[in-house]
């Protein structure tokens, strides 16, 4: 699976770069622990400088414990003629993730107890796990299952479940303040593209964009196994989590459906208003939903003992598309342009977090005469400038020290970037000042 690391990004659009990265990571057999996950983190580290943490098996994490480490080298089923009818190396979803080793002959009746299929989607292979119950198993299409003959099968899984560690990656970018923005994505799914790899790719490229930029906030990117990873991370970083002022769990960002934002448990955190305002002014179709204690790692970040301002940004949510947790969540399901659109959305959202300010109108008695102040020259003579001029009226009217630019964008329905542009022009005309000076 080791491939050449460079050069891979020459003359490609960002969406193509991310898609190429996904194709490279797709074959690795990731899980909540083990070498597939380590290799994934190593590949991410070739793009951004991740700090890798290994947490030993048995380490306590609140009510949980870091499990044994799972690794797999090979697995197959052979029929009575010695013909391989299922092969891990063709698709790692064929093995129940976290399967214990097995090597024996079994009759069909016994084999069936260890097979997982999707009767309603008979051509697809399911993704199944058994992290906390030690058992062996295989996943196959229901079509194949229906054709199995009553004979003796040789089942073979060359895996190990041993004392080892749980691995996660972290990137910290220091900004002007210690206040942090958290971006978290899970890295524990094997050959699945939208659920897992799209989040990994978009988070990696977002981190790459922010690296070496002057930032107001500090940024913390987490690449962690789902559930046990965030629980472990929180248990090791409990004293510092109060620095997290805004956060997003991101995944499911490569398919062609619309964006969905799931609010933080607080429901009215600044991150909620930020993402909701961006969606409302983006011109795109979208869904906003309230927090529920089910989903991805926002469940842990938003557990009542932490209650962090962390929402979840996806396209169609988990479980709501037929490809979810099946072999159909593959390289044809995710699209380069959709990955790029997701990255751009998150860049816009971070621009709001970085640039949101509250201003005071220095000429609050009636509207100032904008022409005289040179505002029209500052905003150019294009169609676009008409919108900026409208935005200027909104900014002037509501900049009384109580409304931020985000509040004004939300109220006016104009994109934050337009409001920001108007505010910058007004500041240049000396019509606006920051409430801090
Ligand atoms: Zn999943």
CSV table of C-alpha atoms and ligand atoms in Angstrom, one decimal:
chain,number,residue,atom,x,y,z
A,1,UNK,CA,0.0,0.0,0.0
A,2,UNK,CA,3.0,2.2,0.3
A,3,UNK,CA,3.0,4.6,-2.6
A,4,UNK,CA,5.3,7.4,-3.7
A,5,UNK,CA,4.6,10.4,-1.7
A,6,UNK,CA,5.5,13.2,-4.1
A,7,UNK,CA,4.8,15.0,-6.3
A,8,UNK,CA,1.0,14.6,-6.4
A,9,UNK,CA,-0.4,18.1,-6.4
A,10,UNK,CA,1.1,19.6,-9.5
A,11,UNK,CA,-1.4,21.5,-11.8
A,12,UNK,CA,-4.5,20.1,-10.3
A,13,UNK,CA,-7.6,21.8,-9.0
A,14,UNK,CA,-8.0,21.5,-5.2
A,15,UNK,CA,-11.0,19.2,-5.7
A,16,UNK,CA,-8.8,16.9,-7.8
A,17,UNK,CA,-6.1,16.9,-5.3
A,18,UNK,CA,-8.4,15.9,-2.5
A,19,UNK,CA,-10.0,13.2,-4.7
A,20,UNK,CA,-6.6,11.9,-5.6
A,21,UNK,CA,-5.7,11.7,-1.9
A,22,UNK,CA,-9.0,9.8,-1.2
A,23,UNK,CA,-8.1,7.2,-3.9
A,24,UNK,CA,-4.7,6.8,-2.2
A,25,UNK,CA,-6.3,6.2,1.2
A,26,UNK,CA,-9.3,4.2,0.0
A,27,UNK,CA,-7.6,0.7,0.2
A,28,UNK,CA,-6.3,1.0,3.7
A,29,UNK,CA,-8.1,-1.2,6.3
A,30,UNK,CA,-8.7,1.5,8.9
A,31,UNK,CA,-10.3,0.7,12.3
A,32,UNK,CA,-10.4,2.4,15.7
A,33,UNK,CA,-6.8,1.1,16.2
A,34,UNK,CA,-4.1,-0.5,14.1
A,35,UNK,CA,-1.8,0.0,11.2
A,36,UNK,CA,-4.4,1.1,8.6
A,37,UNK,CA,-5.1,4.1,10.8
A,38,UNK,CA,-1.4,4.7,11.4
A,39,UNK,CA,-0.8,4.6,7.6
A,40,UNK,CA,-3.7,7.1,7.1
A,41,UNK,CA,-2.2,9.5,9.6
A,42,UNK,CA,1.2,9.1,8.0
A,43,UNK,CA,-0.2,10.0,4.6
A,44,UNK,CA,-2.0,13.1,6.2
A,45,UNK,CA,1.4,14.0,7.7
A,46,UNK,CA,2.9,14.2,4.3
A,47,UNK,CA,0.7,17.2,3.7
A,48,UNK,CA,0.3,18.8,7.1
A,49,UNK,CA,2.6,18.4,10.2
A,50,UNK,CA,0.5,16.2,12.4
A,51,UNK,CA,1.5,15.3,16.0
A,52,UNK,CA,0.7,11.6,16.4
A,53,UNK,CA,-0.3,10.3,19.8
A,54,UNK,CA,-0.3,6.6,20.8
A,55,UNK,CA,-2.5,5.8,23.8
A,56,UNK,CA,-1.8,2.3,25.3
A,57,UNK,CA,-4.4,-0.4,25.5
A,58,UNK,CA,-6.1,-0.4,28.8
A,59,UNK,CA,-5.8,3.3,29.4
A,60,UNK,CA,-8.9,4.6,31.2
A,61,UNK,CA,-10.9,7.3,29.5
A,62,UNK,CA,-13.9,8.3,31.6
A,63,UNK,CA,-16.2,5.3,31.6
A,64,UNK,CA,-14.3,3.7,28.7
A,65,UNK,CA,-11.0,1.9,28.2
A,66,UNK,CA,-8.7,2.0,25.2
A,67,UNK,CA,-9.3,-1.4,23.6
A,68,UNK,CA,-6.8,-4.0,22.3
A,69,UNK,CA,-5.2,-3.1,19.0
A,70,UNK,CA,-6.5,-4.8,15.9
A,71,UNK,CA,-4.5,-5.6,12.8
A,72,UNK,CA,-5.3,-7.8,9.8
A,73,UNK,CA,-3.2,-9.2,7.1
A,74,UNK,CA,-5.4,-11.6,5.1
A,75,UNK,CA,-8.9,-13.2,5.1
A,76,UNK,CA,-10.8,-15.3,2.7
A,77,UNK,CA,-13.5,-18.0,2.4
A,78,UNK,CA,-12.8,-21.0,0.1
A,79,UNK,CA,-15.4,-23.5,-1.1
A,80,UNK,CA,-15.0,-27.3,-1.0
A,81,UNK,CA,-13.1,-27.2,-4.3
A,82,UNK,CA,-10.5,-24.8,-2.7
A,83,UNK,CA,-11.8,-21.9,-4.8
A,84,UNK,CA,-11.7,-18.5,-3.0
A,85,UNK,CA,-15.3,-17.1,-3.0
A,86,UNK,CA,-14.5,-14.1,-0.9
A,87,UNK,CA,-11.2,-12.2,-0.5
A,88,UNK,CA,-10.2,-9.4,1.9
A,89,UNK,CA,-7.7,-8.1,-0.5
A,90,UNK,CA,-10.4,-7.4,-3.1
A,91,UNK,CA,-12.3,-5.3,-0.6
A,92,UNK,CA,-11.6,-4.9,3.1
A,93,UNK,CA,-15.3,-4.5,3.9
A,94,UNK,CA,-15.6,-8.2,3.4
A,95,UNK,CA,-14.3,-8.8,6.9
A,96,UNK,CA,-16.2,-7.8,10.0
A,97,UNK,CA,-14.0,-5.0,11.4
A,98,UNK,CA,-12.3,-6.2,14.6
A,99,UNK,CA,-12.7,-9.9,13.7
A,100,UNK,CA,-10.8,-12.3,15.8
A,101,UNK,CA,-8.6,-14.8,13.9
A,102,UNK,CA,-10.1,-18.0,12.6
A,103,UNK,CA,-8.9,-20.9,10.5
A,104,UNK,CA,-11.2,-23.9,10.2
A,105,UNK,CA,-13.7,-25.8,8.1
A,106,UNK,CA,-17.3,-25.1,8.7
A,107,UNK,CA,-20.6,-26.3,7.2
A,108,UNK,CA,-22.9,-23.8,5.6
A,109,UNK,CA,-25.2,-23.7,8.6
A,110,UNK,CA,-22.3,-22.6,10.8
A,111,UNK,CA,-20.9,-20.2,8.2
A,112,UNK,CA,-24.3,-18.4,7.9
A,113,UNK,CA,-24.1,-17.5,11.6
A,114,UNK,CA,-21.0,-15.4,10.8
A,115,UNK,CA,-22.2,-13.7,7.6
A,116,UNK,CA,-23.6,-10.2,7.3
A,117,UNK,CA,-25.6,-9.1,4.2
A,118,UNK,CA,-28.1,-6.4,3.2
A,119,UNK,CA,-31.3,-8.3,2.0
A,120,UNK,CA,-32.8,-4.9,0.9
A,121,UNK,CA,-29.7,-3.9,-1.2
A,122,UNK,CA,-28.8,-7.4,-2.4
A,123,UNK,CA,-25.9,-6.3,-4.6
A,124,UNK,CA,-24.0,-4.3,-1.9
A,125,UNK,CA,-21.6,-5.4,0.8
A,126,UNK,CA,-22.3,-4.0,4.2
A,127,UNK,CA,-19.7,-2.4,6.6
A,128,UNK,CA,-20.0,-4.0,10.0
A,129,UNK,CA,-17.9,-3.8,13.1
A,130,UNK,CA,-17.6,-5.7,16.4
A,131,UNK,CA,-15.3,-3.6,18.6
A,132,UNK,CA,-16.5,-4.7,22.0
A,133,UNK,CA,-17.6,-8.3,21.4
A,134,UNK,CA,-14.9,-10.7,20.3
A,135,UNK,CA,-16.2,-12.6,17.3
A,136,UNK,CA,-15.3,-13.4,13.7
A,137,UNK,CA,-17.4,-12.6,10.7
A,138,UNK,CA,-17.6,-11.8,7.0
A,139,UNK,CA,-19.7,-9.4,4.9
A,140,UNK,CA,-20.9,-10.3,1.4
A,141,UNK,CA,-23.6,-9.3,-1.0
A,142,UNK,CA,-27.0,-10.9,-0.4
A,143,UNK,CA,-26.9,-12.1,-4.0
A,144,UNK,CA,-23.8,-14.1,-3.2
A,145,UNK,CA,-25.2,-15.3,0.1
A,146,UNK,CA,-28.4,-16.6,-1.7
A,147,UNK,CA,-26.2,-18.8,-4.0
A,148,UNK,CA,-24.1,-20.5,-1.4
A,149,UNK,CA,-24.3,-24.2,-1.7
A,150,UNK,CA,-24.6,-26.6,1.2
A,151,UNK,CA,-21.0,-27.7,1.5
A,152,UNK,CA,-18.0,-27.4,3.7
A,153,UNK,CA,-16.2,-24.0,3.6
A,154,UNK,CA,-12.7,-23.1,4.8
A,155,UNK,CA,-12.8,-19.8,6.6
A,156,UNK,CA,-9.5,-17.9,7.3
A,157,UNK,CA,-8.9,-14.6,9.0
A,158,UNK,CA,-5.3,-13.7,9.7
A,159,UNK,CA,-5.8,-11.0,12.3
A,160,UNK,CA,-4.6,-10.1,15.7
A,161,UNK,CA,-6.2,-8.5,18.7
A,162,UNK,CA,-3.5,-7.7,21.1
A,163,UNK,CA,-2.2,-5.2,23.6
A,164,UNK,CA,-1.0,-2.1,21.6
A,165,UNK,CA,-2.4,1.4,21.3
A,166,UNK,CA,-5.0,3.7,19.9
A,167,UNK,CA,-3.5,6.3,17.5
A,168,UNK,CA,-4.7,9.8,16.7
A,169,UNK,CA,-3.3,12.8,15.0
A,170,UNK,CA,-3.5,16.5,15.9
A,171,UNK,CA,-2.5,19.7,14.3
A,172,UNK,CA,-2.4,22.9,16.4
A,173,UNK,CA,-2.0,26.3,14.6
A,174,UNK,CA,-1.3,29.1,17.0
A,175,UNK,CA,-3.2,32.3,16.4
A,176,UNK,CA,-3.2,35.7,18.1
A,177,UNK,CA,-5.3,34.4,21.0
A,178,UNK,CA,-5.4,31.2,22.9
A,179,UNK,CA,-9.0,30.9,22.1
A,180,UNK,CA,-9.4,27.9,19.9
A,181,UNK,CA,-11.5,26.7,16.9
A,182,UNK,CA,-11.8,22.9,16.9
A,183,UNK,CA,-12.2,20.9,13.7
A,184,UNK,CA,-12.6,17.2,14.2
A,185,UNK,CA,-13.0,14.3,11.8
A,186,UNK,CA,-13.1,10.5,12.3
A,187,UNK,CA,-10.5,8.2,10.7
A,188,UNK,CA,-11.7,4.8,11.7
A,189,UNK,CA,-13.7,3.6,8.6
A,190,UNK,CA,-12.0,1.2,6.1
A,191,UNK,CA,-12.8,1.4,2.4
A,192,UNK,CA,-15.6,4.0,2.6
A,193,UNK,CA,-15.3,7.3,0.8
A,194,UNK,CA,-17.9,9.8,1.9
A,195,UNK,CA,-18.2,8.6,5.5
A,196,UNK,CA,-14.7,9.1,6.6
A,197,UNK,CA,-12.4,9.9,3.7
A,198,UNK,CA,-14.2,13.0,2.5
A,199,UNK,CA,-13.9,14.5,6.0
A,200,UNK,CA,-10.3,13.5,6.2
A,201,UNK,CA,-9.5,15.1,2.9
A,202,UNK,CA,-11.4,18.3,3.5
A,203,UNK,CA,-10.0,18.7,7.0
A,204,UNK,CA,-6.5,18.2,5.7
A,205,UNK,CA,-6.8,20.8,3.0
A,206,UNK,CA,-8.5,23.3,5.3
A,207,UNK,CA,-5.6,22.9,7.7
A,208,UNK,CA,-3.2,23.3,4.8
A,209,UNK,CA,-4.9,26.6,3.8
A,210,UNK,CA,-4.7,27.9,7.3
A,211,UNK,CA,-1.0,27.0,7.8
A,212,UNK,CA,1.3,30.0,7.7
A,213,UNK,CA,-1.6,32.4,7.8
A,214,UNK,CA,-1.9,35.2,10.4
A,215,UNK,CA,-4.8,33.9,12.5
A,216,UNK,CA,-6.9,35.6,15.1
A,217,UNK,CA,-7.9,32.3,16.7
A,218,UNK,CA,-5.8,29.2,17.4
A,219,UNK,CA,-6.9,26.2,15.4
A,220,UNK,CA,-6.9,22.6,16.5
A,221,UNK,CA,-7.5,19.8,14.0
A,222,UNK,CA,-8.2,16.3,15.3
A,223,UNK,CA,-8.0,13.2,13.2
A,224,UNK,CA,-9.4,10.6,15.6
A,225,UNK,CA,-11.2,7.3,15.6
A,226,UNK,CA,-14.9,7.8,16.2
A,227,UNK,CA,-16.3,7.7,19.7
A,228,UNK,CA,-13.4,6.0,21.6
A,229,UNK,CA,-11.0,8.5,19.9
A,230,UNK,CA,-12.9,11.6,21.0
A,231,UNK,CA,-13.6,10.2,24.5
A,232,UNK,CA,-9.8,9.4,24.8
A,233,UNK,CA,-8.8,12.8,23.5
A,234,UNK,CA,-11.3,14.6,25.9
A,235,UNK,CA,-10.1,12.6,28.9
A,236,UNK,CA,-6.5,13.6,28.1
A,237,UNK,CA,-7.2,17.3,27.5
A,238,UNK,CA,-10.0,18.0,29.9
A,239,UNK,CA,-8.3,21.0,31.5
A,240,UNK,CA,-7.8,22.8,28.2
A,241,UNK,CA,-11.1,22.3,26.5
A,242,UNK,CA,-12.5,25.6,27.9
A,243,UNK,CA,-10.3,27.3,25.3
A,244,UNK,CA,-12.5,25.8,22.6
A,245,UNK,CA,-14.8,28.7,21.6
A,246,UNK,CA,-16.1,27.3,18.3
A,247,UNK,CA,-16.0,23.8,16.9
A,248,UNK,CA,-17.2,21.6,14.0
A,249,UNK,CA,-17.2,17.9,13.5
A,250,UNK,CA,-16.9,17.4,9.7
A,251,UNK,CA,-17.6,14.4,7.5
A,252,UNK,CA,-19.8,13.3,4.7
A,253,UNK,CA,-18.6,16.1,2.4
A,254,UNK,CA,-18.0,14.5,-0.9
A,255,UNK,CA,-21.4,13.3,-2.3
A,256,UNK,CA,-23.8,15.4,-4.4
A,257,UNK,CA,-26.4,16.2,-1.8
A,258,UNK,CA,-27.0,19.5,-0.1
A,259,UNK,CA,-25.3,20.7,3.1
A,260,UNK,CA,-26.7,19.9,6.5
A,261,UNK,CA,-25.8,21.6,9.7
A,262,UNK,CA,-26.6,20.0,13.0
A,263,UNK,CA,-26.5,22.6,15.8
A,264,UNK,CA,-24.5,22.3,18.9
A,265,UNK,CA,-26.2,21.1,22.1
A,266,UNK,CA,-26.3,24.8,23.2
A,267,UNK,CA,-28.3,25.6,20.0
A,268,UNK,CA,-27.5,29.3,20.1
A,269,UNK,CA,-23.7,29.3,20.1
A,270,UNK,CA,-21.8,31.6,17.9
A,271,UNK,CA,-20.8,28.7,15.7
A,272,UNK,CA,-24.5,27.9,15.2
A,273,UNK,CA,-25.2,31.4,14.1
A,274,UNK,CA,-22.1,31.5,11.9
A,275,UNK,CA,-22.9,28.3,10.0
A,276,UNK,CA,-26.6,29.1,9.7
A,277,UNK,CA,-26.0,32.6,8.4
A,278,UNK,CA,-23.5,31.3,5.9
A,279,UNK,CA,-26.0,28.7,4.7
A,280,UNK,CA,-28.9,31.2,4.5
A,281,UNK,CA,-26.9,33.6,2.4
A,282,UNK,CA,-25.1,31.1,0.3
A,283,UNK,CA,-27.9,30.7,-2.3
A,284,UNK,CA,-27.6,27.0,-1.8
A,285,UNK,CA,-30.3,24.6,-0.6
A,286,UNK,CA,-29.6,23.3,2.9
A,287,UNK,CA,-31.0,21.7,6.0
A,288,UNK,CA,-30.5,22.8,9.6
A,289,UNK,CA,-31.3,20.5,12.4
A,290,UNK,CA,-31.3,20.6,16.2
A,291,UNK,CA,-28.8,18.7,18.3
A,292,UNK,CA,-29.6,15.1,19.0
A,293,UNK,CA,-27.4,12.8,21.1
A,294,UNK,CA,-26.7,10.5,18.2
A,295,UNK,CA,-24.4,10.9,15.3
A,296,UNK,CA,-20.6,11.5,15.2
A,297,UNK,CA,-18.2,12.8,17.8
A,298,UNK,CA,-20.3,15.9,18.5
A,299,UNK,CA,-22.0,13.4,20.9
A,300,UNK,CA,-18.9,13.5,23.1
A,301,UNK,CA,-18.0,17.2,22.7
A,302,UNK,CA,-21.6,18.1,23.5
A,303,UNK,CA,-22.0,15.6,26.4
A,304,UNK,CA,-23.3,17.6,29.4
A,305,UNK,CA,-20.1,17.5,31.3
A,306,UNK,CA,-18.4,19.4,28.4
A,307,UNK,CA,-21.2,21.0,26.5
A,308,UNK,CA,-18.8,22.6,24.0
A,309,UNK,CA,-20.0,24.8,21.2
A,310,UNK,CA,-19.4,22.2,18.6
A,311,UNK,CA,-21.8,21.6,15.7
A,312,UNK,CA,-21.7,19.0,12.9
A,313,UNK,CA,-21.3,20.0,9.2
A,314,UNK,CA,-22.1,17.4,6.6
A,315,UNK,CA,-24.0,16.9,3.4
A,316,UNK,CA,-26.8,14.4,3.8
A,317,UNK,CA,-26.6,13.1,7.3
A,318,UNK,CA,-25.5,9.6,8.3
A,319,UNK,CA,-27.9,6.8,7.6
A,320,UNK,CA,-30.0,9.0,5.3
A,321,UNK,CA,-28.5,7.9,2.0
A,322,UNK,CA,-28.7,4.3,0.6
A,323,UNK,CA,-24.9,4.1,0.1
A,324,UNK,CA,-24.3,4.7,3.8
A,325,UNK,CA,-22.0,2.0,5.4
A,326,UNK,CA,-22.0,-0.1,2.2
A,327,UNK,CA,-19.6,-0.9,-0.6
A,328,UNK,CA,-21.5,1.7,-2.7
A,329,UNK,CA,-19.9,4.5,-0.6
A,330,UNK,CA,-16.9,4.2,-3.0
A,331,UNK,CA,-14.8,6.3,-5.3
A,332,UNK,CA,-17.7,6.9,-7.7
A,333,UNK,CA,-19.9,8.2,-5.0
A,334,UNK,CA,-17.7,11.2,-4.1
A,335,UNK,CA,-16.9,13.9,-6.6
A,336,UNK,CA,-14.0,16.3,-6.8
A,337,UNK,CA,-16.2,19.3,-7.3
A,338,UNK,CA,-18.3,18.5,-4.3
A,339,UNK,CA,-15.2,18.1,-2.1
A,340,UNK,CA,-14.0,21.5,-3.4
A,341,UNK,CA,-17.4,23.1,-2.7
A,342,UNK,CA,-17.3,21.7,0.9
A,343,UNK,CA,-13.8,23.0,1.4
A,344,UNK,CA,-14.8,26.5,0.1
A,345,UNK,CA,-17.9,26.5,2.4
A,346,UNK,CA,-15.6,25.8,5.4
A,347,UNK,CA,-13.2,28.4,4.3
A,348,UNK,CA,-16.0,30.9,4.2
A,349,UNK,CA,-17.2,29.8,7.7
A,350,UNK,CA,-13.7,30.3,9.0
A,351,UNK,CA,-13.5,33.7,7.4
A,352,UNK,CA,-16.6,34.7,9.4
A,353,UNK,CA,-15.1,33.4,12.6
A,354,UNK,CA,-11.9,35.3,11.9
A,355,UNK,CA,-13.3,38.5,10.7
A,356,UNK,CA,-16.5,39.0,12.7
A,357,UNK,CA,-16.3,42.4,14.6
A,358,UNK,CA,-18.7,44.9,16.1
A,359,UNK,CA,-18.4,48.4,14.8
A,360,UNK,CA,-19.7,51.9,15.7
A,361,UNK,CA,-21.1,54.3,13.2
A,362,UNK,CA,-19.3,57.6,13.6
A,363,UNK,CA,-22.0,59.5,11.7
A,364,UNK,CA,-25.2,58.1,13.2
A,365,UNK,CA,-27.5,61.2,12.8
A,366,UNK,CA,-29.1,60.5,9.5
A,367,UNK,CA,-27.4,58.7,6.6
A,368,UNK,CA,-24.0,60.1,5.7
A,369,UNK,CA,-23.5,61.4,2.2
A,370,UNK,CA,-21.7,58.4,0.8
A,371,UNK,CA,-20.7,60.0,-2.6
A,372,UNK,CA,-18.9,62.8,-0.9
A,373,UNK,CA,-16.9,60.4,1.2
A,374,UNK,CA,-15.7,58.5,-1.9
A,375,UNK,CA,-17.4,55.3,-1.0
A,376,UNK,CA,-18.6,54.7,-4.5
A,377,UNK,CA,-15.0,54.9,-5.8
A,378,UNK,CA,-14.0,52.5,-3.1
A,379,UNK,CA,-16.6,49.9,-4.0
A,380,UNK,CA,-16.0,50.2,-7.8
A,381,UNK,CA,-18.6,50.9,-10.5
A,382,UNK,CA,-19.9,47.4,-11.1
A,383,UNK,CA,-23.1,45.7,-10.4
A,384,UNK,CA,-21.4,44.1,-7.4
A,385,UNK,CA,-20.9,47.6,-6.0
A,386,UNK,CA,-24.6,48.2,-5.9
A,387,UNK,CA,-24.9,45.3,-3.5
A,388,UNK,CA,-21.9,46.6,-1.5
A,389,UNK,CA,-23.6,50.0,-1.3
A,390,UNK,CA,-26.8,48.4,0.0
A,391,UNK,CA,-24.6,46.5,2.5
A,392,UNK,CA,-23.1,49.8,3.6
A,393,UNK,CA,-26.5,51.1,4.5
A,394,UNK,CA,-27.1,48.0,6.6
A,395,UNK,CA,-23.7,48.3,8.3
A,396,UNK,CA,-24.2,52.0,9.0
A,397,UNK,CA,-27.6,51.5,10.5
A,398,UNK,CA,-26.9,48.6,12.7
A,399,UNK,CA,-23.4,49.4,13.8
A,400,UNK,CA,-24.4,50.9,17.1
A,401,UNK,CA,-22.0,48.8,19.1
A,402,UNK,CA,-24.5,46.1,19.8
A,403,UNK,CA,-24.6,44.2,16.5
A,404,UNK,CA,-21.7,42.4,15.0
A,405,UNK,CA,-21.1,42.1,11.2
A,406,UNK,CA,-22.5,38.5,11.5
A,407,UNK,CA,-25.7,39.9,13.2
A,408,UNK,CA,-26.0,42.3,10.3
A,409,UNK,CA,-25.4,39.6,7.7
A,410,UNK,CA,-28.0,37.5,9.4
A,411,UNK,CA,-30.6,40.3,9.5
A,412,UNK,CA,-30.0,41.6,6.0
A,413,UNK,CA,-29.7,38.3,4.3
A,414,UNK,CA,-26.6,39.5,2.6
A,415,UNK,CA,-23.5,37.3,2.6
A,416,UNK,CA,-21.0,38.0,5.4
A,417,UNK,CA,-18.3,38.6,2.7
A,418,UNK,CA,-20.4,41.5,1.2
A,419,UNK,CA,-21.1,43.0,4.7
A,420,UNK,CA,-17.4,42.7,5.5
A,421,UNK,CA,-16.4,44.4,2.2
A,422,UNK,CA,-18.8,47.3,2.9
A,423,UNK,CA,-17.5,47.6,6.5
A,424,UNK,CA,-13.9,47.8,5.3
A,425,UNK,CA,-14.8,50.5,2.8
A,426,UNK,CA,-16.7,52.5,5.4
A,427,UNK,CA,-13.8,52.2,7.8
A,428,UNK,CA,-11.6,53.7,5.1
A,429,UNK,CA,-14.0,56.6,4.7
A,430,UNK,CA,-13.8,57.1,8.5
A,431,UNK,CA,-17.4,56.4,9.0
A,432,UNK,CA,-16.9,53.4,11.2
A,433,UNK,CA,-14.7,52.4,14.0
A,434,UNK,CA,-14.1,49.2,15.8
A,435,UNK,CA,-15.6,49.0,19.3
A,436,UNK,CA,-12.2,48.1,20.7
A,437,UNK,CA,-10.5,51.4,19.8
B,1,LIG,ZN1,-19.9,5.7,9.8
